[in-house]
Short mmCIF file of C-alpha atoms in Angstrom, two decimals:
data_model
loop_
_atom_site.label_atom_id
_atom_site.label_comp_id
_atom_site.label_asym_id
_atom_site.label_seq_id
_atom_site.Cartn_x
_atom_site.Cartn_y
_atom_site.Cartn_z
CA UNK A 1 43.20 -61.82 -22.36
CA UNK A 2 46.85 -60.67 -22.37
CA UNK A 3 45.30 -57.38 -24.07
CA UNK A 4 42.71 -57.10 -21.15
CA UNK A 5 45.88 -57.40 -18.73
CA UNK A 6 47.69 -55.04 -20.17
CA UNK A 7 44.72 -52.18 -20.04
CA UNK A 8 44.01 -53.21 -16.40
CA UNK A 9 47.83 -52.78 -15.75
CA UNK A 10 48.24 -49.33 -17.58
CA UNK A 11 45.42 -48.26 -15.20
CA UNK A 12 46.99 -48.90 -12.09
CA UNK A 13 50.27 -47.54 -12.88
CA UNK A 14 48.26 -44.42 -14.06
CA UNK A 15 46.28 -44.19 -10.78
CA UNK A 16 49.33 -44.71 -9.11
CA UNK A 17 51.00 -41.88 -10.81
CA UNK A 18 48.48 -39.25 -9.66
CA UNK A 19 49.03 -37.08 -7.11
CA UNK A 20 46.64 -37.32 -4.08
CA UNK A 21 44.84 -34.59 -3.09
CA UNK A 22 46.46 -32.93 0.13
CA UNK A 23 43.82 -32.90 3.12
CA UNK A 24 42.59 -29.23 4.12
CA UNK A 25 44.57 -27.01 5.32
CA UNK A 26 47.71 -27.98 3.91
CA UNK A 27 48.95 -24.57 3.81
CA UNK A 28 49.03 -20.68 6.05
CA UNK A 29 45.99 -19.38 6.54
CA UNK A 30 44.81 -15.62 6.81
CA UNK A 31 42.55 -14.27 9.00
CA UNK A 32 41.62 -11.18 8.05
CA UNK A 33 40.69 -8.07 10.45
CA UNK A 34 38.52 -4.94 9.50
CA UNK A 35 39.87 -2.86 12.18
CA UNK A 36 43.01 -1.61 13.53
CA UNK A 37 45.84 -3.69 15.72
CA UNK A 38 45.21 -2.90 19.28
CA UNK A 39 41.67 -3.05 19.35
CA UNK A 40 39.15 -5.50 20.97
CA UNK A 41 38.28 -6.96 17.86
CA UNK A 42 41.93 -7.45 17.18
CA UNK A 43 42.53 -9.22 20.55
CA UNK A 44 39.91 -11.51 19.96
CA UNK A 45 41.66 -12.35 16.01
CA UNK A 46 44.66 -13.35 17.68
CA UNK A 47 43.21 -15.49 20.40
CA UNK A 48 41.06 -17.15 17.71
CA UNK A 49 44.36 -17.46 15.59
CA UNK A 50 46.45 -19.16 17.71
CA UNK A 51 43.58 -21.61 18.70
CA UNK A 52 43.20 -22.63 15.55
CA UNK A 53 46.65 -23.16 14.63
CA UNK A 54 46.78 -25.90 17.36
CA UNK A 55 43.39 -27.25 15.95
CA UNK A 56 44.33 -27.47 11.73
CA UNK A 57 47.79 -27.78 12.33
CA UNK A 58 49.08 -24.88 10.07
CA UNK A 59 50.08 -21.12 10.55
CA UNK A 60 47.09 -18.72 11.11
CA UNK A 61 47.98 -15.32 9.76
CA UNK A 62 45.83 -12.05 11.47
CA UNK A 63 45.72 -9.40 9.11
CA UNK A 64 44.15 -5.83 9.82
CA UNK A 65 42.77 -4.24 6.67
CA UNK A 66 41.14 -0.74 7.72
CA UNK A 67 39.50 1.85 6.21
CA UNK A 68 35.86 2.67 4.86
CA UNK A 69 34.21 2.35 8.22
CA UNK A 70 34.80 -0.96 7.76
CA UNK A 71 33.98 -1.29 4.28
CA UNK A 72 37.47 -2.36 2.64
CA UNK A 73 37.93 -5.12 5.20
CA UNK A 74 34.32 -6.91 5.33
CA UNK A 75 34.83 -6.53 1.70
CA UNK A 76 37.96 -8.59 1.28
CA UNK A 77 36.74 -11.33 3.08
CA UNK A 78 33.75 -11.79 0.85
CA UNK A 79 35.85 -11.65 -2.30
CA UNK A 80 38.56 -13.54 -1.41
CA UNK A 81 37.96 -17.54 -2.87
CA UNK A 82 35.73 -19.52 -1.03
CA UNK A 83 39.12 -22.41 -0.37
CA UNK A 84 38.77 -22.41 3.46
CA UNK A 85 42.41 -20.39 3.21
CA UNK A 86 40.39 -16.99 3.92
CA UNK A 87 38.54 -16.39 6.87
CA UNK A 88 37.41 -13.52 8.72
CA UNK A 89 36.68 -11.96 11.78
CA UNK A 90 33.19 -10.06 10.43
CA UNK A 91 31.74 -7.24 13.12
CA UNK A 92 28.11 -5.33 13.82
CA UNK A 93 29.43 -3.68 11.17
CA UNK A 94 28.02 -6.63 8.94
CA UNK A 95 24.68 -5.44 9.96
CA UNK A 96 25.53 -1.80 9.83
CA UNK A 97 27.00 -1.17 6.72
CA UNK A 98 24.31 -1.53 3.92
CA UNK A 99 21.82 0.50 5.67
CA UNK A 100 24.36 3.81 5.81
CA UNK A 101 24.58 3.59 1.92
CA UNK A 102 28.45 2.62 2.51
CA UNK A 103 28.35 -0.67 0.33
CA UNK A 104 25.63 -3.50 -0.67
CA UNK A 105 27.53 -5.94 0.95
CA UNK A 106 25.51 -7.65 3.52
CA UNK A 107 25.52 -10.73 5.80
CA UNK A 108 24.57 -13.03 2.89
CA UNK A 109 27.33 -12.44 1.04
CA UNK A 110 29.31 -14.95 4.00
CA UNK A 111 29.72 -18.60 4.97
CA UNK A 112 28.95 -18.04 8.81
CA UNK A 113 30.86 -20.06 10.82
CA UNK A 114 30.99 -19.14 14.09
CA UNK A 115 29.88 -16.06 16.42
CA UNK A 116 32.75 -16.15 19.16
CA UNK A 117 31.83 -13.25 21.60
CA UNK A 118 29.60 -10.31 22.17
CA UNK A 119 30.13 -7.17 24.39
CA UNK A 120 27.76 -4.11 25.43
CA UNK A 121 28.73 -1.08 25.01
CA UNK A 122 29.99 1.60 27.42
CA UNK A 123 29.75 5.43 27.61
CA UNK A 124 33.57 6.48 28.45
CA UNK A 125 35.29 10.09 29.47
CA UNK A 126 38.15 11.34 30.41
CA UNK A 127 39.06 10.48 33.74
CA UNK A 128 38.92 14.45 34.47
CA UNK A 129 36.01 15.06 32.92
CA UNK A 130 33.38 17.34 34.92
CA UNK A 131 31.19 14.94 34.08
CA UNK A 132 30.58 12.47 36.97
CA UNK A 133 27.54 10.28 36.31
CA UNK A 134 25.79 9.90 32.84
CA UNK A 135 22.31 12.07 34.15
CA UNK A 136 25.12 15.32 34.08
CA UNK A 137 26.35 13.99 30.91
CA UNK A 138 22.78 14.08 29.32
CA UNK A 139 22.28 17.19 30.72
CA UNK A 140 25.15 19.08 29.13
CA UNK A 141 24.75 17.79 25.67
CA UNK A 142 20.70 19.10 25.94
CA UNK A 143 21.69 22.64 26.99
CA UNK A 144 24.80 22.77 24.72
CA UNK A 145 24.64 23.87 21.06
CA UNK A 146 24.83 20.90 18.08
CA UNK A 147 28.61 20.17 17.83
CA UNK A 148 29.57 20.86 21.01
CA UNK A 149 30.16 17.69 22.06
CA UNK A 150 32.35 14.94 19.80
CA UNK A 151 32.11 11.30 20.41
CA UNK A 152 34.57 8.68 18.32
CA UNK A 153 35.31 4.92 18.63
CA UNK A 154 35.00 3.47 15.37
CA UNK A 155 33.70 4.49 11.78
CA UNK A 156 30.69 6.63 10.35
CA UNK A 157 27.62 4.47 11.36
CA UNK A 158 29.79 2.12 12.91
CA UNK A 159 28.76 0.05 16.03
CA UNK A 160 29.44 2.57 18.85
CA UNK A 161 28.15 5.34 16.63
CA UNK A 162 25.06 3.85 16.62
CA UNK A 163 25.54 2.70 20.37
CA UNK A 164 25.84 6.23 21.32
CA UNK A 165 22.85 7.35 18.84
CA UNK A 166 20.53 5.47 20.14
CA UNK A 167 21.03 5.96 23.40
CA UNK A 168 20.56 9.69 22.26
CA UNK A 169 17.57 9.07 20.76
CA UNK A 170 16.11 6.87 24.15
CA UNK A 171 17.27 10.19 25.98
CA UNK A 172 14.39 12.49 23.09
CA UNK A 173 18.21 14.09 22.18
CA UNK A 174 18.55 14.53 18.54
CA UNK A 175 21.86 12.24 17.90
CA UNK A 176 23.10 14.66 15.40
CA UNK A 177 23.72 16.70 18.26
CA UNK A 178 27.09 14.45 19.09
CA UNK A 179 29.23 14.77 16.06
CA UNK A 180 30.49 11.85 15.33
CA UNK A 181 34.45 11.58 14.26
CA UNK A 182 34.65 8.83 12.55
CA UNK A 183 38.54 6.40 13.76
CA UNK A 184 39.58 3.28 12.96
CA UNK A 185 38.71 1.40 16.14
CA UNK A 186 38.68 2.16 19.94
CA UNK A 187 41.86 2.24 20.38
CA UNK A 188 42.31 5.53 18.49
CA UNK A 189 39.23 6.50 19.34
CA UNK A 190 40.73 6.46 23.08
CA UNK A 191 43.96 8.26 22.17
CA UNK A 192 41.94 10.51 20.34
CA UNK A 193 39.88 10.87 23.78
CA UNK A 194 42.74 11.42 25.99
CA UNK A 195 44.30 14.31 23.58
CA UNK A 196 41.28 16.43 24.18
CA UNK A 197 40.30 16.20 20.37
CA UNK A 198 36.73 14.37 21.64
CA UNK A 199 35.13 14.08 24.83
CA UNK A 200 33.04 10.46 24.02
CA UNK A 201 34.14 7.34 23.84
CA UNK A 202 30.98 4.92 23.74
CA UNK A 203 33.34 1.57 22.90
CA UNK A 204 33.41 -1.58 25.60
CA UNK A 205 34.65 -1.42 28.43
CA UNK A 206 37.16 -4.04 27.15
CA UNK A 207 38.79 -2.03 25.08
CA UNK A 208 39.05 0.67 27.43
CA UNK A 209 39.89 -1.31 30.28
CA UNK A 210 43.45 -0.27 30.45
CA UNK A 211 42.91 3.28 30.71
CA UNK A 212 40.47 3.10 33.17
CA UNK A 213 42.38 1.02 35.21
CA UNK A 214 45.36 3.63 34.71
CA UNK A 215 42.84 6.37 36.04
CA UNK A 216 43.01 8.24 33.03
CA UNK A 217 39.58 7.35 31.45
CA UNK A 218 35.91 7.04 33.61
CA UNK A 219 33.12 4.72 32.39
CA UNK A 220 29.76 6.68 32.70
CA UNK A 221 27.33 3.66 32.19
CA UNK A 222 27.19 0.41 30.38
CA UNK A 223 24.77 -0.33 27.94
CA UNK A 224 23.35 -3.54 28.94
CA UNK A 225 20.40 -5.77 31.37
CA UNK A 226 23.03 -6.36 33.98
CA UNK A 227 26.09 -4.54 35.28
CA UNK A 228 29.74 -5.98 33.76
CA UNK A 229 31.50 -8.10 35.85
CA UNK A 230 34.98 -6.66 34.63
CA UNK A 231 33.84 -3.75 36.30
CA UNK A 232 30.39 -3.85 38.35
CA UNK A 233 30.59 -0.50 39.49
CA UNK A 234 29.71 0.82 36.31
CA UNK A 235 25.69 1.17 36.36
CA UNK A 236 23.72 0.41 33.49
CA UNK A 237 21.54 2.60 31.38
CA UNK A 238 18.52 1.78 32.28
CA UNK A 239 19.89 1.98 36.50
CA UNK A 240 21.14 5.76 35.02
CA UNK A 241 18.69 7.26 33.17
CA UNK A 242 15.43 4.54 32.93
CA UNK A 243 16.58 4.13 28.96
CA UNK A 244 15.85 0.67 28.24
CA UNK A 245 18.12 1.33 25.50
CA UNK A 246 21.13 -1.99 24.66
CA UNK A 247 23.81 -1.88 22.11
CA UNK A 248 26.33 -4.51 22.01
CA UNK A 249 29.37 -5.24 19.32
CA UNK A 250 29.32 -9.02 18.14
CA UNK A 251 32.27 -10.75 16.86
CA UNK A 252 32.61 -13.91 14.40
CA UNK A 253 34.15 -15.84 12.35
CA UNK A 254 33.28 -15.94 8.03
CA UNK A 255 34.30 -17.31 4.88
CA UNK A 256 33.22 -15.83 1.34
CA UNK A 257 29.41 -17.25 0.22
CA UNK A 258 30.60 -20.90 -1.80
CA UNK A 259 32.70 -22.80 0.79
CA UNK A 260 33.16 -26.61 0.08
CA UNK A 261 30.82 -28.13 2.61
CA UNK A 262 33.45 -30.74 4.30
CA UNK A 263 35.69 -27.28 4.83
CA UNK A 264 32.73 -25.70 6.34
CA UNK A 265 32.43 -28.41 8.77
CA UNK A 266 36.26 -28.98 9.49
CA UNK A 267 36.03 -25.17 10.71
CA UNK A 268 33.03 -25.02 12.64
CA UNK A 269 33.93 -27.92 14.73
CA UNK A 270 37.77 -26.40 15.07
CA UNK A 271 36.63 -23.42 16.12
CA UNK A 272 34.20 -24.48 18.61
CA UNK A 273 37.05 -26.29 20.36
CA UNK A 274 38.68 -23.27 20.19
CA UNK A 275 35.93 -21.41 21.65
CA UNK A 276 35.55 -24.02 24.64
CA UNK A 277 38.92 -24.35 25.27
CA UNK A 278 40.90 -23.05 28.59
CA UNK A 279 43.24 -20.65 26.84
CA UNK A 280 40.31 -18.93 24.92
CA UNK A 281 37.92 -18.74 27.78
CA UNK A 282 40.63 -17.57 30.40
CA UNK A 283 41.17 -14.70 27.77
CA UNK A 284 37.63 -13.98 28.21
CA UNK A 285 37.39 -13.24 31.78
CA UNK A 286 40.45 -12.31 32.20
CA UNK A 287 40.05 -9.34 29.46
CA UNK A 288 36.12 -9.08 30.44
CA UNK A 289 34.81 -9.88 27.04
CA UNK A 290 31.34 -11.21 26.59
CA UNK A 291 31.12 -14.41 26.08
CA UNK A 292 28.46 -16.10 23.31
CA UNK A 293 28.94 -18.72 20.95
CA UNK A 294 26.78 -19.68 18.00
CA UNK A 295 27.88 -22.10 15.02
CA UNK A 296 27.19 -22.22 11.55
CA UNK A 297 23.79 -22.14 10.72
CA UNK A 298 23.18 -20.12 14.25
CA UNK A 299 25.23 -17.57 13.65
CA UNK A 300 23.65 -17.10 10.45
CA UNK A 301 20.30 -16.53 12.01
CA UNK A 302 21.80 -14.34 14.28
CA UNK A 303 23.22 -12.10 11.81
CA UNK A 304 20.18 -12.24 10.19
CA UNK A 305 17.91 -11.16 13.04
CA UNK A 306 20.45 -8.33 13.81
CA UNK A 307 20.11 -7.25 10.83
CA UNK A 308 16.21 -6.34 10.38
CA UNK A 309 16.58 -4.93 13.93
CA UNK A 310 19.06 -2.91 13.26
CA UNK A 311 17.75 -1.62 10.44
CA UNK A 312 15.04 -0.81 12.76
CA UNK A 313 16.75 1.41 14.48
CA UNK A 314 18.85 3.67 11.73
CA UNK A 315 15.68 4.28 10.22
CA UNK A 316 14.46 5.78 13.89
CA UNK A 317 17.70 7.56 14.26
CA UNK A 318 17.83 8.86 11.06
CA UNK A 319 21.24 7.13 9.90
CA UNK A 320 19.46 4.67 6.85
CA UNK A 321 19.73 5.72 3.35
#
């Protein structure tokens, strides 16, 4: 009996003796960001950043990692381990990528978690551009030779490259027409605008707010059902030219494929709050960013869906391997 004791006693001091396991997160955080700081997509990481900071209760670190059209980013958040202490905010480019030839990365290679915004694309020029409505736009590119006209806003077959080739291809233009130079995000893809070296920007009118509101950049059209409100003088496509073409750059949140299921959960429901809260939706309107919010399994289905029609559409265009 005293034996028995002892064992039962040895036990409980040994139990006792182990550490617990510390509740998730218990450390930083790092968000990571496939495009460069000053961009929409950028905006939107930091927003989502601080919001979950308040909601886990630990640092949330935004970190851009650029390059590859998009490539060395996307790719980092799929490798990283699946812990819950590596997210990402994934882009179009998730449904973009693997069709170009770029990668075989795709959006199954993710934990979705959350989609956490959407916006249509615009057609932007320089605000001293000849060019006053889209129709003249159109016009010049058919008449001029191949090359004559350069559009930019974010890698090779990107989302606004294939924003602005489709509409191209709506218009019977051959998008090859446009050469595309490839940038890092709208934001260069604006400067890049404004220093003559390209006369398209086809990014949202988010990103390009500033400048327009500066008078030093002109939105042509907007490449959605129904007009912006950030700036409803801006027609749509389809009120320009009859295109029913729509293009329009989703945002969301991911971990690498393998996430512990109670993590999963912890960070779908933090970032929903997040998402419905008054800091993140006063960002919204105030910047003019679409708002759209899908979680987990949704999002996945989303991505998904985007995916086959996308494909759709490079293969049309001519940009699928």
């Amino acid at each position: 009996m005293k034996f028995a004791k002892g064992i039962i006693a040895a036990l409980l001091l040994s139990a006792t003796a182990m550490p617990a396991w510390a509740e998730y997160p218990d450390r930083p955080i790092t968000l990571l960001v496939a495009w460069g700081a000053g961009g929409g997509t950028d905006a939107v990481a930091r927003v989502v950043a601080v919001g979950l900071e308040k909601e886990l209760g630990q640092s949330v670190n935004v970190v851009n990692r650029t390059g590859g059209s998009g490539v060395v980013g996307h790719s980092a958040m799929a490798d990283a381990e699946p812990d819950g202490y590596t997210l990402g905010l994934a882009t179009t480019e998730v449904n973009l990528m693997h069709w170009l030839g770029l990668t075989e990365l795709d959006y199954k290679v993710y934990t979705p978690l959350a989609l956490m915004n959407q916006d249509p694309a615009g057609v932007q020029v320089s605000a001293d551009s000849e060019y006053q409505n889209l129709g003249e736009l159109l016009e010049a590119i058919k008449t001029s030779q191949p090359g004559t006209f350069r559009a930019t806003g974010s890698g090779q077959g990107s989302s606004w490259h294939v924003a602005i080739a489709g509409l191209l291809n709506s218009e019977g233009i051959d998008a090859s027409t446009v050469t595309w130079v490839p940038s890092d995000g709208a934001a260069s893809g604006l400067q890049e605008l404004l220093s003559g070296g390209t006369e398209i920007v086809p990014s949202s009118l988010v990103e390009a707010r500033a400048l327009i509101e500066a008078g030093r950049v002109k939105s042509l059209a907007y490449m959605s059902k129904e007009r912006s409100k950030l700036f409803p003088d801006v027609p749509t496509l389809k009120e320009e030219t009859g295109s029913d073409w729509e293009f329009g750059a989703w945002r969301g949140i991911v971990a690498p494929k393998g996430l512990p299921d109670d993590i999963r959960d912890k960070l779908i429901a933090a970032l929903e709050k997040v998402y419905n809260s008054e800091e993140y939706n006063q960002f919204l309107s105030a910047q003019g960013f679409g708002a759209n919010f899908l979680p987990g399994e949704e999002f996945g289905n989303f991505m998904a869906t985007n995916d086959v029609n996308f494909g759709e559409t490079m293969k049309a265009i001519g940009l699928a391997k």
